[in-house]
Tab-separated table of C-alpha atoms in Angstrom:
chain	number	residue	atom	x	y	z
A	1	UNK	CA	110.583	134.033	84.409
A	2	UNK	CA	110.156	130.513	83.005
A	3	UNK	CA	113.470	130.801	81.196
A	4	UNK	CA	115.138	132.043	84.383
A	5	UNK	CA	113.529	129.206	86.327
A	6	UNK	CA	114.955	126.684	83.894
A	7	UNK	CA	118.354	128.339	84.143
A	8	UNK	CA	118.270	127.887	87.928
A	9	UNK	CA	117.554	124.169	87.558
A	10	UNK	CA	120.285	123.829	84.953
A	11	UNK	CA	122.794	125.751	87.040
A	12	UNK	CA	122.165	123.532	90.048
A	13	UNK	CA	122.428	120.434	87.888
A	14	UNK	CA	125.816	121.427	86.493
A	15	UNK	CA	127.575	123.319	89.292
A	16	UNK	CA	128.361	123.182	92.981
A	17	UNK	CA	129.921	125.243	95.763
A	18	UNK	CA	133.189	124.184	97.325
A	19	UNK	CA	134.515	127.254	99.114
A	20	UNK	CA	135.276	127.171	102.832
A	21	UNK	CA	132.866	129.579	104.533
A	22	UNK	CA	134.093	132.513	106.605
A	23	UNK	CA	132.126	133.708	109.622
A	24	UNK	CA	128.593	134.473	108.413
A	25	UNK	CA	125.805	136.130	110.375
A	26	UNK	CA	122.326	134.632	110.398
A	27	UNK	CA	120.373	135.766	107.318
A	28	UNK	CA	117.199	137.794	107.423
A	29	UNK	CA	114.205	137.355	105.146
A	30	UNK	CA	114.346	141.048	104.252
A	31	UNK	CA	118.047	141.128	103.400
A	32	UNK	CA	119.885	138.034	102.190
A	33	UNK	CA	121.697	136.554	99.220
A	34	UNK	CA	121.786	132.970	97.995
A	35	UNK	CA	125.541	132.896	98.632
A	36	UNK	CA	124.980	134.071	102.200
A	37	UNK	CA	122.377	131.364	102.787
A	38	UNK	CA	124.775	128.718	101.497
A	39	UNK	CA	127.705	129.921	103.621
A	40	UNK	CA	125.561	130.297	106.723
A	41	UNK	CA	124.086	126.794	106.410
A	42	UNK	CA	127.521	125.274	105.801
A	43	UNK	CA	128.929	127.137	108.801
A	44	UNK	CA	126.112	126.011	111.093
A	45	UNK	CA	126.379	122.397	109.949
A	46	UNK	CA	130.101	122.509	110.650
A	47	UNK	CA	129.327	123.684	114.190
A	48	UNK	CA	126.972	120.700	114.538
A	49	UNK	CA	129.779	118.325	113.582
A	50	UNK	CA	128.870	117.930	109.909
A	51	UNK	CA	132.087	118.644	107.969
A	52	UNK	CA	132.074	120.805	104.864
A	53	UNK	CA	132.787	117.849	102.570
A	54	UNK	CA	129.640	116.082	103.841
A	55	UNK	CA	127.662	119.280	103.311
A	56	UNK	CA	129.022	119.586	99.774
A	57	UNK	CA	128.310	115.923	99.040
A	58	UNK	CA	124.690	116.474	100.053
A	59	UNK	CA	124.476	119.321	97.555
A	60	UNK	CA	126.149	117.160	94.921
A	61	UNK	CA	123.360	114.678	95.585
A	62	UNK	CA	120.884	117.378	94.542
A	63	UNK	CA	122.898	117.884	91.376
A	64	UNK	CA	122.965	114.172	90.551
A	65	UNK	CA	119.252	113.835	91.211
A	66	UNK	CA	118.430	116.761	88.929
A	67	UNK	CA	120.625	115.424	86.151
A	68	UNK	CA	118.882	112.055	86.436
A	69	UNK	CA	115.413	113.621	86.582
A	70	UNK	CA	115.656	116.298	83.895
A	71	UNK	CA	116.549	116.091	80.236
A	72	UNK	CA	119.147	118.813	80.736
A	73	UNK	CA	120.150	119.225	77.088
A	74	UNK	CA	116.564	119.365	75.811
A	75	UNK	CA	115.533	121.625	78.676
A	76	UNK	CA	118.276	124.089	77.796
A	77	UNK	CA	117.382	124.044	74.107
A	78	UNK	CA	113.664	124.469	74.759
A	79	UNK	CA	114.177	127.305	77.235
A	80	UNK	CA	115.998	129.240	74.512
A	81	UNK	CA	113.237	128.819	71.919
A	82	UNK	CA	110.182	129.199	74.160
A	83	UNK	CA	107.518	131.516	72.705
A	84	UNK	CA	103.742	131.904	72.449
A	85	UNK	CA	103.512	129.384	69.650
A	86	UNK	CA	105.223	126.508	71.437
A	87	UNK	CA	104.829	127.192	75.172
A	88	UNK	CA	102.123	124.546	75.657
A	89	UNK	CA	104.230	121.899	73.924
A	90	UNK	CA	107.368	122.784	75.901
A	91	UNK	CA	105.629	123.071	79.263
A	92	UNK	CA	103.830	119.754	78.811
A	93	UNK	CA	107.179	118.124	78.032
A	94	UNK	CA	109.145	119.481	80.980
A	95	UNK	CA	106.747	120.422	83.787
A	96	UNK	CA	106.260	116.883	85.175
A	97	UNK	CA	110.020	116.420	85.466
A	98	UNK	CA	110.479	119.896	86.926
A	99	UNK	CA	108.017	119.065	89.702
A	100	UNK	CA	109.936	115.855	90.345
A	101	UNK	CA	113.128	117.887	90.293
A	102	UNK	CA	111.947	120.032	93.201
A	103	UNK	CA	111.934	116.869	95.326
A	104	UNK	CA	115.667	116.511	94.686
A	105	UNK	CA	116.240	119.309	97.192
A	106	UNK	CA	114.478	117.489	100.050
A	107	UNK	CA	117.479	115.594	101.516
A	108	UNK	CA	119.579	118.760	101.455
A	109	UNK	CA	116.748	120.745	103.039
A	110	UNK	CA	116.418	118.118	105.773
A	111	UNK	CA	120.120	118.401	106.546
A	112	UNK	CA	119.959	122.201	106.671
A	113	UNK	CA	116.930	122.032	108.969
A	114	UNK	CA	118.997	120.063	111.458
A	115	UNK	CA	121.797	122.641	111.384
A	116	UNK	CA	120.236	126.113	111.492
A	117	UNK	CA	117.819	127.651	113.965
A	118	UNK	CA	114.094	127.711	113.286
A	119	UNK	CA	113.928	131.359	112.225
A	120	UNK	CA	116.738	130.903	109.712
A	121	UNK	CA	115.231	127.709	108.328
A	122	UNK	CA	112.024	129.625	107.620
A	123	UNK	CA	113.946	131.531	104.946
A	124	UNK	CA	115.133	128.336	103.256
A	125	UNK	CA	111.597	126.955	103.409
A	126	UNK	CA	110.096	130.160	102.008
A	127	UNK	CA	112.484	129.989	99.047
A	128	UNK	CA	111.613	126.343	98.473
A	129	UNK	CA	107.887	127.118	98.646
A	130	UNK	CA	108.277	130.084	96.305
A	131	UNK	CA	110.031	127.918	93.752
A	132	UNK	CA	107.254	125.329	93.925
A	133	UNK	CA	104.536	128.000	93.681
A	134	UNK	CA	106.129	129.450	90.544
A	135	UNK	CA	106.118	126.014	88.951
A	136	UNK	CA	102.458	125.558	89.845
A	137	UNK	CA	101.622	128.928	88.317
A	138	UNK	CA	103.607	128.283	85.133
A	139	UNK	CA	102.653	124.666	84.632
A	140	UNK	CA	98.944	124.644	85.460
A	141	UNK	CA	97.224	123.251	82.365
A	142	UNK	CA	100.523	123.652	80.500
A	143	UNK	CA	100.634	127.422	80.767
A	144	UNK	CA	96.977	128.467	80.880
A	145	UNK	CA	97.919	131.507	83.002
A	146	UNK	CA	100.758	132.786	80.860
A	147	UNK	CA	101.320	134.261	77.441
A	148	UNK	CA	105.035	134.098	76.911
A	149	UNK	CA	106.053	137.122	74.848
A	150	UNK	CA	109.804	136.862	74.322
A	151	UNK	CA	110.235	140.536	73.434
A	152	UNK	CA	108.493	141.697	76.615
A	153	UNK	CA	110.270	139.011	78.629
A	154	UNK	CA	113.667	140.181	77.403
A	155	UNK	CA	112.780	143.787	78.246
A	156	UNK	CA	111.737	142.783	81.766
A	157	UNK	CA	114.911	140.747	82.184
A	158	UNK	CA	116.958	143.843	81.393
A	159	UNK	CA	114.979	146.162	83.656
A	160	UNK	CA	113.875	144.084	86.644
A	161	UNK	CA	116.893	144.827	88.844
A	162	UNK	CA	116.408	148.554	88.244
A	163	UNK	CA	112.709	148.224	89.082
A	164	UNK	CA	113.468	146.411	92.343
A	165	UNK	CA	116.034	149.005	93.417
A	166	UNK	CA	113.779	151.916	92.442
A	167	UNK	CA	110.710	150.600	94.257
A	168	UNK	CA	112.751	149.779	97.353
A	169	UNK	CA	114.432	153.191	97.397
A	170	UNK	CA	111.132	155.024	96.937
A	171	UNK	CA	109.118	153.095	99.504
A	172	UNK	CA	111.113	151.118	102.061
A	173	UNK	CA	112.109	152.640	105.368
A	174	UNK	CA	115.829	152.597	106.131
A	175	UNK	CA	115.796	151.239	109.681
A	176	UNK	CA	118.902	149.517	111.069
A	177	UNK	CA	118.601	146.162	112.823
A	178	UNK	CA	115.014	145.475	111.759
A	179	UNK	CA	113.611	142.244	113.190
A	180	UNK	CA	111.185	140.676	110.741
A	181	UNK	CA	109.124	139.283	113.626
A	182	UNK	CA	108.478	142.724	115.134
A	183	UNK	CA	107.864	144.928	112.111
A	184	UNK	CA	105.725	147.981	112.741
A	185	UNK	CA	102.576	148.891	110.831
A	186	UNK	CA	104.659	151.513	109.044
A	187	UNK	CA	107.164	148.843	107.985
A	188	UNK	CA	104.382	146.544	106.783
A	189	UNK	CA	102.740	149.305	104.789
A	190	UNK	CA	106.093	150.200	103.214
A	191	UNK	CA	106.679	146.579	102.177
A	192	UNK	CA	103.213	146.308	100.661
A	193	UNK	CA	103.659	149.607	98.825
A	194	UNK	CA	107.051	148.555	97.458
A	195	UNK	CA	105.482	145.300	96.261
A	196	UNK	CA	102.659	147.170	94.524
A	197	UNK	CA	105.210	149.499	92.940
A	198	UNK	CA	107.125	146.546	91.504
A	199	UNK	CA	103.992	144.800	90.261
A	200	UNK	CA	102.959	148.023	88.549
A	201	UNK	CA	106.272	148.303	86.728
A	202	UNK	CA	106.027	144.643	85.684
A	203	UNK	CA	102.417	144.940	84.541
A	204	UNK	CA	103.289	144.252	80.906
A	205	UNK	CA	105.197	141.100	81.913
A	206	UNK	CA	102.664	138.873	83.616
A	207	UNK	CA	105.070	136.024	84.306
A	208	UNK	CA	107.540	138.302	86.079
A	209	UNK	CA	104.777	140.113	87.946
A	210	UNK	CA	103.361	136.868	89.284
A	211	UNK	CA	106.828	135.651	90.221
A	212	UNK	CA	107.272	138.835	92.275
A	213	UNK	CA	103.802	138.467	93.788
A	214	UNK	CA	104.478	134.876	94.828
A	215	UNK	CA	107.833	135.869	96.304
A	216	UNK	CA	106.123	138.523	98.431
A	217	UNK	CA	103.342	136.165	99.500
A	218	UNK	CA	105.791	133.491	100.629
A	219	UNK	CA	108.173	135.769	102.474
A	220	UNK	CA	105.549	137.951	104.119
A	221	UNK	CA	104.333	134.782	105.869
A	222	UNK	CA	107.537	134.616	107.917
A	223	UNK	CA	107.248	138.204	109.137
A	224	UNK	CA	104.952	139.952	111.579
A	225	UNK	CA	103.230	141.507	108.548
A	226	UNK	CA	101.512	138.266	107.550
A	227	UNK	CA	98.181	139.376	109.051
A	228	UNK	CA	98.572	143.027	108.103
A	229	UNK	CA	95.733	144.648	106.170
A	230	UNK	CA	96.430	148.172	104.903
A	231	UNK	CA	93.883	150.695	106.103
A	232	UNK	CA	94.408	153.113	103.250
A	233	UNK	CA	94.624	152.600	99.520
A	234	UNK	CA	98.191	152.200	98.366
A	235	UNK	CA	99.493	153.872	95.259
């Protein structure tokens, strides 16, 4: 998870989107992609009179800020050699700058907030909060919560997509046109069970498991399930 987190920072620092968006429906917290979020925000800003080149320039500002904040070359090198023996050294070197790097997204987030409706912006904010929460988990006392085992990490990296699909297929209810603000108790229980299923499969990979847990905790807050307490023990 830490390596993937670093890759995200590096990807943002070295790449940008330039495509002209086609018509994109509003995203939902239970079914979205990063590309969809980007295209939707760009489309909505265009409708508000903010042209696509201004939108792209705002994102390029994030890129410039990250490149100025992070030691990109060293970060890339360290992410490749991270292991139990050096995680404290590497985290202490990069975590302060990574926290500063999160702030680079603020101007872009402010622009998006002015373009999309409140319910859609909640998704952007939940992603931003999730990213920050992962950093807090990883970086607290330079990795006190984690034991980075590269072999287990690599295994989880290979299997995590399969785990997500399996747990969703086994537990989630296929209901068309679900509104996240009006989810039923059955829907909430299914989401919680799918989350527990995924955490169980990631049990040997604590960093991944906590990343999944934090994702669930952030996104459940923007659904009607945020106050849901299961009445029966979940498997």
